[in-house]
Amino acid sequence: MQPHNVSFPVSRLRRLRQNAQIRSLISENTLQISDLIWPLFVCKGNNIKEKISTMEGVFRLSIDNLIIEAKEAISLGINCIALFPSIEQSLKSFDCEEAYNPNNLINTATKAVKDACPDLLIMLDVALDPYNITGHDGLFKDNEIINDETVKVLTLQALIQAESGADILGPSDMMDGRIKSIRSALESEGYHNKMIMSYSAKYASTLYAPFRDALSGKPNLKGDKKTYQMDPANTDEALRNVARDIQEGADMVIIKPGAPYLDVCYRIKENFGIPTFAYQVSGEYSMIMTSIQNGWLGHDEAILESLLCFKRAGCDGVLTYFAPMAAKALLK
Ligand code: PBG
């Protein structure tokens, strides 16, 4: 700890801020391109790059265009992309069978990207919302999200994603017992090296609104997700979720949303020392991006500061739609 009995002018804390060289020599945290995971939205079709009205600068991409972005990720030094499918309304159902169709959009996209870019890590969301007519992450029956039946479907979905070539599975559904079930299925099918990055502390946040728009373009969600996603008032509960998920077989954990929950990131890293990631979600992206677009915040400065803060809070990396922009800023 710092001696507190050194007083001015013996101590002048500004001495170590006087120029860029000394500031950089003593900096406690650094943001690196290798810390970034880039989430991308996939849609069906050819040569499609469709604007998402609530997320300026983010697009729904058909697989051919997705491959171009995957190659861009590699050339920028980004090691991992996370893919999310925009599923047409006619394929959504109450049972969510499309989630475990081996030839669905996300599995087809994963195979195509793996073929084109074998060294790029691919992370897939394990959750039913893109396929669910109700917009929920779990099966909806009798006005309830039913846990154990959902876990069975999630496990099928995860196995098929693993088979398609996904390296990292990201269960983001917040059902109880899903990590245990997915891990045991992966082990028994011989997928010993598939990694699980569990969304262990996922809050029922209003900041996901642009993402839901990006996925479906129209509001499907019935009610809210408060019976399975966490109450933004709680942190001890996040620690219990993480402890449970580690025990059940998670290799890494995610806190989501990101910046408003840095205290949660800090406590999780302090308590468990496990690889810890934050998801700077769509609402955070859009708040910053809107300000940048209006000229209220500086482009590179706002992006890099927003991401560096995750490192200071103890995160090992960040899922962020800013990934390519941040990488370009870091390369300058
Ligand atoms: C759903 C999922 C959500 C996000 C990632 N996976 C939304 C939700 O829980 O409703 C949000 C990401 C973002 O807002 O950027 N499984």
Coordinates of C-alpha atoms and ligand atoms in Angstrom, one line a residue:
M1 CA 0.0 0.0 0.0
Q2 CA 1.0 3.6 -0.6
P3 CA 2.6 5.5 2.3
H4 CA 0.1 8.1 3.2
N5 CA 2.4 10.2 5.4
V6 CA 4.3 11.8 2.5
S7 CA 3.0 15.2 2.0
F8 CA 3.3 18.0 -0.5
P9 CA 5.7 19.1 -1.9
V10 CA 7.8 15.9 -1.3
S11 CA 4.9 14.1 -2.9
R12 CA 3.7 15.6 -6.1
L13 CA 1.5 13.0 -7.8
R14 CA 1.6 15.0 -11.0
R15 CA 5.3 14.2 -11.5
L16 CA 4.2 10.8 -12.9
R17 CA 1.7 12.4 -15.3
Q18 CA 4.0 14.9 -16.9
N19 CA 4.4 13.3 -20.3
A20 CA 3.2 10.4 -22.4
Q21 CA 6.4 8.4 -21.9
I22 CA 6.2 8.3 -18.1
R23 CA 2.4 7.8 -18.1
S24 CA 2.8 4.8 -20.3
L25 CA 5.6 3.4 -18.3
I26 CA 3.5 3.4 -15.1
S27 CA 0.1 2.5 -16.5
E28 CA -1.5 -0.3 -14.6
N29 CA -3.8 -1.6 -17.3
T30 CA -3.7 -1.9 -21.0
L31 CA -6.4 -2.7 -23.6
Q32 CA -5.1 -5.0 -26.3
I33 CA -6.8 -6.1 -29.5
S34 CA -6.5 -9.7 -28.3
D35 CA -8.9 -8.8 -25.4
L36 CA -11.8 -8.2 -27.8
I37 CA -14.6 -10.5 -28.9
W38 CA -16.6 -9.1 -31.9
P39 CA -20.3 -10.0 -31.9
L40 CA -21.8 -10.1 -35.4
F41 CA -25.4 -10.6 -36.7
V42 CA -26.1 -13.1 -39.4
C43 CA -29.1 -13.3 -41.8
K44 CA -30.1 -15.5 -44.7
G45 CA -29.5 -14.5 -48.3
N46 CA -26.7 -13.3 -50.5
N47 CA -24.7 -10.1 -50.5
I48 CA -26.8 -8.6 -47.7
K49 CA -25.5 -5.9 -45.4
E50 CA -28.6 -4.6 -43.8
K51 CA -28.5 -1.5 -41.5
I52 CA -29.8 -2.0 -38.0
S53 CA -31.7 1.3 -37.2
T54 CA -31.0 1.2 -33.5
M55 CA -27.3 0.4 -33.9
E56 CA -25.5 2.8 -36.2
G57 CA -22.6 1.1 -37.9
V58 CA -23.8 -2.5 -37.1
F59 CA -25.3 -4.7 -39.8
R60 CA -27.1 -7.9 -40.4
L61 CA -24.8 -9.9 -42.8
S62 CA -25.5 -12.7 -45.1
I63 CA -22.9 -15.5 -44.8
D64 CA -20.8 -14.3 -47.8
N65 CA -20.5 -10.9 -46.2
L66 CA -19.9 -12.4 -42.8
I67 CA -16.8 -14.2 -44.2
I68 CA -15.5 -10.8 -45.3
E69 CA -15.8 -9.5 -41.8
A70 CA -14.3 -12.7 -40.3
K71 CA -11.2 -12.1 -42.5
E72 CA -11.2 -8.5 -41.4
A73 CA -11.2 -9.7 -37.8
I74 CA -8.1 -11.8 -38.5
S75 CA -6.3 -9.0 -40.3
L76 CA -7.0 -6.7 -37.3
G77 CA -5.7 -9.2 -34.8
I78 CA -9.1 -10.0 -33.3
N79 CA -9.1 -13.7 -32.2
C80 CA -12.8 -14.4 -31.6
I81 CA -16.1 -13.5 -33.1
A82 CA -19.5 -14.2 -31.5
L83 CA -22.4 -15.0 -34.0
F84 CA -26.1 -14.2 -33.5
P85 CA -28.7 -15.3 -36.0
S86 CA -31.6 -13.2 -37.3
I87 CA -34.2 -15.8 -37.9
E88 CA -37.1 -15.3 -40.2
Q89 CA -40.5 -15.2 -38.5
S90 CA -41.8 -18.4 -40.3
L91 CA -39.1 -20.5 -38.6
K92 CA -39.9 -19.4 -35.1
S93 CA -42.2 -21.7 -33.0
F94 CA -43.2 -22.5 -29.4
D95 CA -41.0 -25.6 -29.4
C96 CA -37.9 -23.9 -30.9
E97 CA -37.0 -26.9 -33.0
E98 CA -35.0 -24.7 -35.4
A99 CA -32.5 -24.1 -32.5
Y100 CA -31.2 -27.7 -33.0
N101 CA -31.5 -28.0 -36.7
P102 CA -28.0 -28.9 -37.9
N103 CA -28.5 -26.9 -41.1
N104 CA -30.0 -23.8 -39.5
L105 CA -28.5 -20.4 -40.3
I106 CA -26.1 -20.2 -37.4
N107 CA -24.7 -23.7 -37.9
T108 CA -24.3 -23.1 -41.6
A109 CA -22.6 -19.8 -40.9
T110 CA -20.3 -21.4 -38.4
K111 CA -19.2 -24.1 -40.9
A112 CA -18.6 -21.5 -43.6
V113 CA -16.6 -19.3 -41.4
K114 CA -14.6 -22.2 -40.0
D115 CA -13.8 -23.3 -43.6
A116 CA -12.6 -19.9 -44.6
C117 CA -10.9 -18.9 -41.3
P118 CA -10.0 -22.1 -39.4
D119 CA -8.0 -20.2 -36.7
L120 CA -10.6 -17.7 -35.8
L121 CA -12.4 -18.7 -32.6
I122 CA -16.2 -18.8 -33.0
M123 CA -18.5 -18.3 -30.1
L124 CA -22.2 -19.1 -30.3
D125 CA -25.0 -18.1 -28.0
V126 CA -26.9 -21.0 -26.5
A127 CA -30.4 -19.7 -25.9
L128 CA -33.8 -20.1 -27.6
D129 CA -34.8 -16.5 -28.1
P130 CA -33.9 -16.2 -31.8
Y131 CA -36.1 -19.3 -32.5
N132 CA -38.9 -18.7 -30.0
I133 CA -42.2 -17.2 -31.2
T134 CA -42.5 -15.7 -27.7
G135 CA -39.0 -14.1 -27.8
H136 CA -38.0 -15.8 -24.6
D137 CA -34.7 -17.6 -23.9
G138 CA -36.6 -20.6 -22.6
L139 CA -39.7 -22.6 -23.5
F140 CA -42.9 -20.8 -22.5
K141 CA -45.7 -22.9 -21.2
D142 CA -48.8 -22.0 -19.1
N143 CA -47.5 -18.4 -18.6
E144 CA -44.1 -19.7 -17.3
I145 CA -40.6 -20.3 -18.6
I146 CA -40.1 -23.9 -17.9
N147 CA -36.6 -24.6 -16.7
D148 CA -35.8 -28.3 -17.0
E149 CA -37.5 -28.9 -20.4
T150 CA -35.6 -25.8 -21.7
V151 CA -32.3 -27.3 -20.5
K152 CA -32.9 -30.4 -22.6
V153 CA -33.4 -28.3 -25.7
L154 CA -30.4 -26.1 -24.9
T155 CA -28.3 -29.2 -24.6
L156 CA -29.3 -30.4 -28.0
Q157 CA -28.7 -26.9 -29.4
A158 CA -25.2 -26.8 -27.8
L159 CA -24.2 -30.2 -29.1
I160 CA -25.1 -29.3 -32.6
Q161 CA -23.3 -26.0 -32.4
A162 CA -20.2 -27.9 -31.2
E163 CA -20.6 -30.3 -34.1
S164 CA -20.8 -27.4 -36.5
G165 CA -17.4 -26.2 -35.3
A166 CA -18.1 -23.6 -32.6
D167 CA -15.1 -23.4 -30.3
I168 CA -16.9 -21.6 -27.4
L169 CA -20.4 -22.1 -26.3
G170 CA -22.0 -19.2 -24.5
P171 CA -25.2 -20.2 -22.7
S172 CA -27.0 -16.9 -22.2
D173 CA -30.4 -18.2 -21.1
M174 CA -29.9 -18.2 -17.3
M175 CA -31.8 -21.5 -16.8
D176 CA -30.6 -23.5 -13.7
G177 CA -28.5 -26.6 -14.4
R178 CA -27.8 -25.8 -18.1
I179 CA -24.0 -25.7 -17.7
K180 CA -24.0 -29.1 -16.0
S181 CA -26.2 -30.6 -18.6
I182 CA -24.2 -29.1 -21.6
R183 CA -20.9 -30.1 -20.1
S184 CA -21.9 -33.7 -19.5
A185 CA -23.3 -34.0 -23.0
L186 CA -20.1 -32.5 -24.5
E187 CA -17.9 -34.9 -22.5
S188 CA -20.0 -37.9 -23.4
E189 CA -19.9 -37.0 -27.1
G190 CA -16.1 -36.6 -27.0
Y191 CA -16.1 -32.8 -27.3
H192 CA -13.5 -32.5 -24.4
N193 CA -12.0 -29.3 -25.8
K194 CA -15.1 -27.3 -26.4
M195 CA -15.1 -24.3 -24.1
I196 CA -18.0 -22.9 -22.2
M197 CA -18.2 -19.2 -21.5
S198 CA -21.2 -19.0 -19.3
Y199 CA -23.3 -15.8 -19.1
S200 CA -23.3 -16.4 -15.3
A201 CA -24.3 -12.9 -14.3
K202 CA -26.8 -11.8 -16.8
Y203 CA -29.2 -9.1 -15.7
A204 CA -32.7 -8.4 -16.8
S205 CA -31.6 -5.1 -18.4
T206 CA -33.3 -2.5 -20.5
L207 CA -30.0 -2.1 -22.4
Y208 CA -30.7 -5.1 -24.6
A209 CA -33.4 -3.3 -26.6
P210 CA -31.3 -2.5 -29.7
F211 CA -30.1 -6.2 -29.8
R212 CA -33.6 -7.5 -29.8
D213 CA -34.3 -5.2 -32.7
A214 CA -31.2 -6.4 -34.5
L215 CA -32.3 -10.1 -34.1
S216 CA -35.9 -9.9 -35.2
G217 CA -36.6 -6.4 -36.5
K218 CA -39.9 -6.6 -34.7
P219 CA -40.8 -7.0 -31.1
N220 CA -41.6 -10.7 -30.3
L221 CA -41.1 -10.6 -26.6
K222 CA -44.1 -11.4 -24.4
G223 CA -43.6 -9.8 -21.0
D224 CA -40.1 -9.5 -19.6
K225 CA -37.2 -11.8 -18.6
K226 CA -37.2 -11.1 -14.9
T227 CA -38.0 -14.7 -13.8
Y228 CA -34.7 -15.9 -15.2
Q229 CA -32.4 -13.0 -15.7
M230 CA -31.0 -11.3 -12.6
D231 CA -32.4 -8.3 -10.7
P232 CA -30.1 -5.3 -11.3
A233 CA -30.2 -4.7 -7.6
N234 CA -28.1 -7.8 -6.7
T235 CA -24.4 -8.7 -6.6
D236 CA -24.1 -11.5 -4.0
E237 CA -26.5 -13.4 -6.2
A238 CA -24.1 -13.0 -9.1
L239 CA -21.3 -14.6 -7.0
R240 CA -23.6 -17.5 -6.2
N241 CA -24.4 -18.0 -9.9
V242 CA -20.7 -17.9 -10.9
A243 CA -19.7 -20.4 -8.1
R244 CA -22.4 -22.7 -9.3
D245 CA -21.5 -22.4 -13.0
I246 CA -17.8 -23.1 -12.3
Q247 CA -18.7 -26.2 -10.3
E248 CA -20.9 -27.3 -13.2
G249 CA -18.2 -26.9 -15.8
A250 CA -17.9 -23.3 -17.1
D251 CA -14.3 -22.4 -18.2
M252 CA -15.0 -18.7 -18.3
V253 CA -17.8 -16.3 -17.2
I254 CA -19.5 -13.3 -18.6
I255 CA -21.1 -10.3 -16.8
K256 CA -23.8 -8.6 -18.9
P257 CA -24.4 -5.7 -19.4
G258 CA -20.9 -4.3 -19.0
A259 CA -20.1 -0.8 -17.8
P260 CA -23.0 -0.2 -15.4
Y261 CA -22.0 -3.5 -13.7
L262 CA -18.3 -3.0 -13.3
D263 CA -18.6 -3.6 -9.5
V264 CA -20.0 -7.1 -10.4
C265 CA -17.0 -7.7 -12.7
Y266 CA -14.6 -6.6 -9.9
R267 CA -16.1 -8.9 -7.3
I268 CA -16.3 -11.9 -9.5
K269 CA -12.7 -11.6 -10.6
E270 CA -11.6 -11.0 -7.0
N271 CA -13.5 -14.0 -5.7
F272 CA -12.9 -16.6 -8.3
G273 CA -9.9 -15.6 -10.4
I274 CA -11.5 -17.2 -13.4
P275 CA -11.2 -15.8 -16.9
T276 CA -13.9 -13.0 -16.7
F277 CA -15.5 -11.2 -19.6
A278 CA -17.9 -8.3 -19.8
Y279 CA -20.4 -7.8 -22.6
Q280 CA -20.7 -4.2 -23.6
V281 CA -24.2 -4.6 -24.8
S282 CA -26.2 -3.1 -27.6
G283 CA -27.7 -0.3 -25.5
E284 CA -24.3 0.7 -24.2
Y285 CA -22.9 0.7 -27.8
S286 CA -25.8 2.8 -29.1
M287 CA -25.5 5.4 -26.3
I288 CA -21.9 5.9 -27.0
M289 CA -22.3 5.7 -30.8
T290 CA -25.1 8.2 -30.8
S291 CA -23.0 10.7 -28.9
I292 CA -20.0 10.1 -31.3
Q293 CA -22.3 10.6 -34.3
N294 CA -23.6 13.9 -32.9
G295 CA -20.0 15.1 -32.3
W296 CA -20.6 15.1 -28.6
L297 CA -17.8 12.5 -27.8
G298 CA -14.6 11.8 -29.7
H299 CA -14.7 8.6 -31.7
D300 CA -11.5 6.8 -30.7
E301 CA -11.3 8.4 -27.2
A302 CA -14.8 7.3 -26.2
I303 CA -14.5 3.8 -27.5
L304 CA -11.1 3.1 -26.0
E305 CA -11.9 4.6 -22.6
S306 CA -15.2 2.7 -22.4
L307 CA -13.2 -0.6 -23.1
L308 CA -10.1 0.1 -20.9
C309 CA -12.4 0.5 -17.9
F310 CA -13.3 -3.2 -18.2
K311 CA -9.6 -4.1 -17.8
R312 CA -9.3 -1.9 -14.7
A313 CA -12.3 -3.6 -13.2
G314 CA -10.5 -7.0 -13.6
C315 CA -12.0 -8.3 -16.9
D316 CA -9.7 -10.3 -19.1
G317 CA -11.7 -9.3 -22.2
V318 CA -14.8 -7.7 -23.6
L319 CA -17.5 -8.6 -26.1
T320 CA -18.1 -5.4 -28.0
Y321 CA -19.6 -4.2 -31.2
F322 CA -16.8 -1.6 -31.2
A323 CA -14.2 -4.4 -31.7
P324 CA -13.1 -3.5 -35.2
M325 CA -13.2 0.3 -34.5
A326 CA -11.2 -0.2 -31.3
A327 CA -8.7 -2.4 -33.0
K328 CA -8.1 0.2 -35.7
A329 CA -7.8 2.9 -33.0
L330 CA -5.2 0.7 -31.2
L331 CA -3.3 0.2 -34.4
K332 CA -2.9 3.9 -35.0
Ligands
PBG1 C1 -30.3 -13.5 -25.6 C2 -29.3 -12.5 -25.7 C3 -29.5 -11.2 -25.5 C4 -28.2 -10.5 -25.8 C5 -27.3 -11.5 -26.1 N1 -28.0 -12.8 -26.0 C6 -30.7 -10.4 -25.2 C7 -31.6 -10.8 -24.2 O1 -31.3 -11.5 -23.2 O2 -32.8 -10.5 -24.4 C8 -28.1 -9.1 -25.7 C9 -26.8 -8.5 -26.3 C10 -26.9 -7.1 -26.5 O3 -27.8 -6.3 -26.0 O4 -26.0 -6.6 -27.1 N2 -30.0 -14.8 -25.3

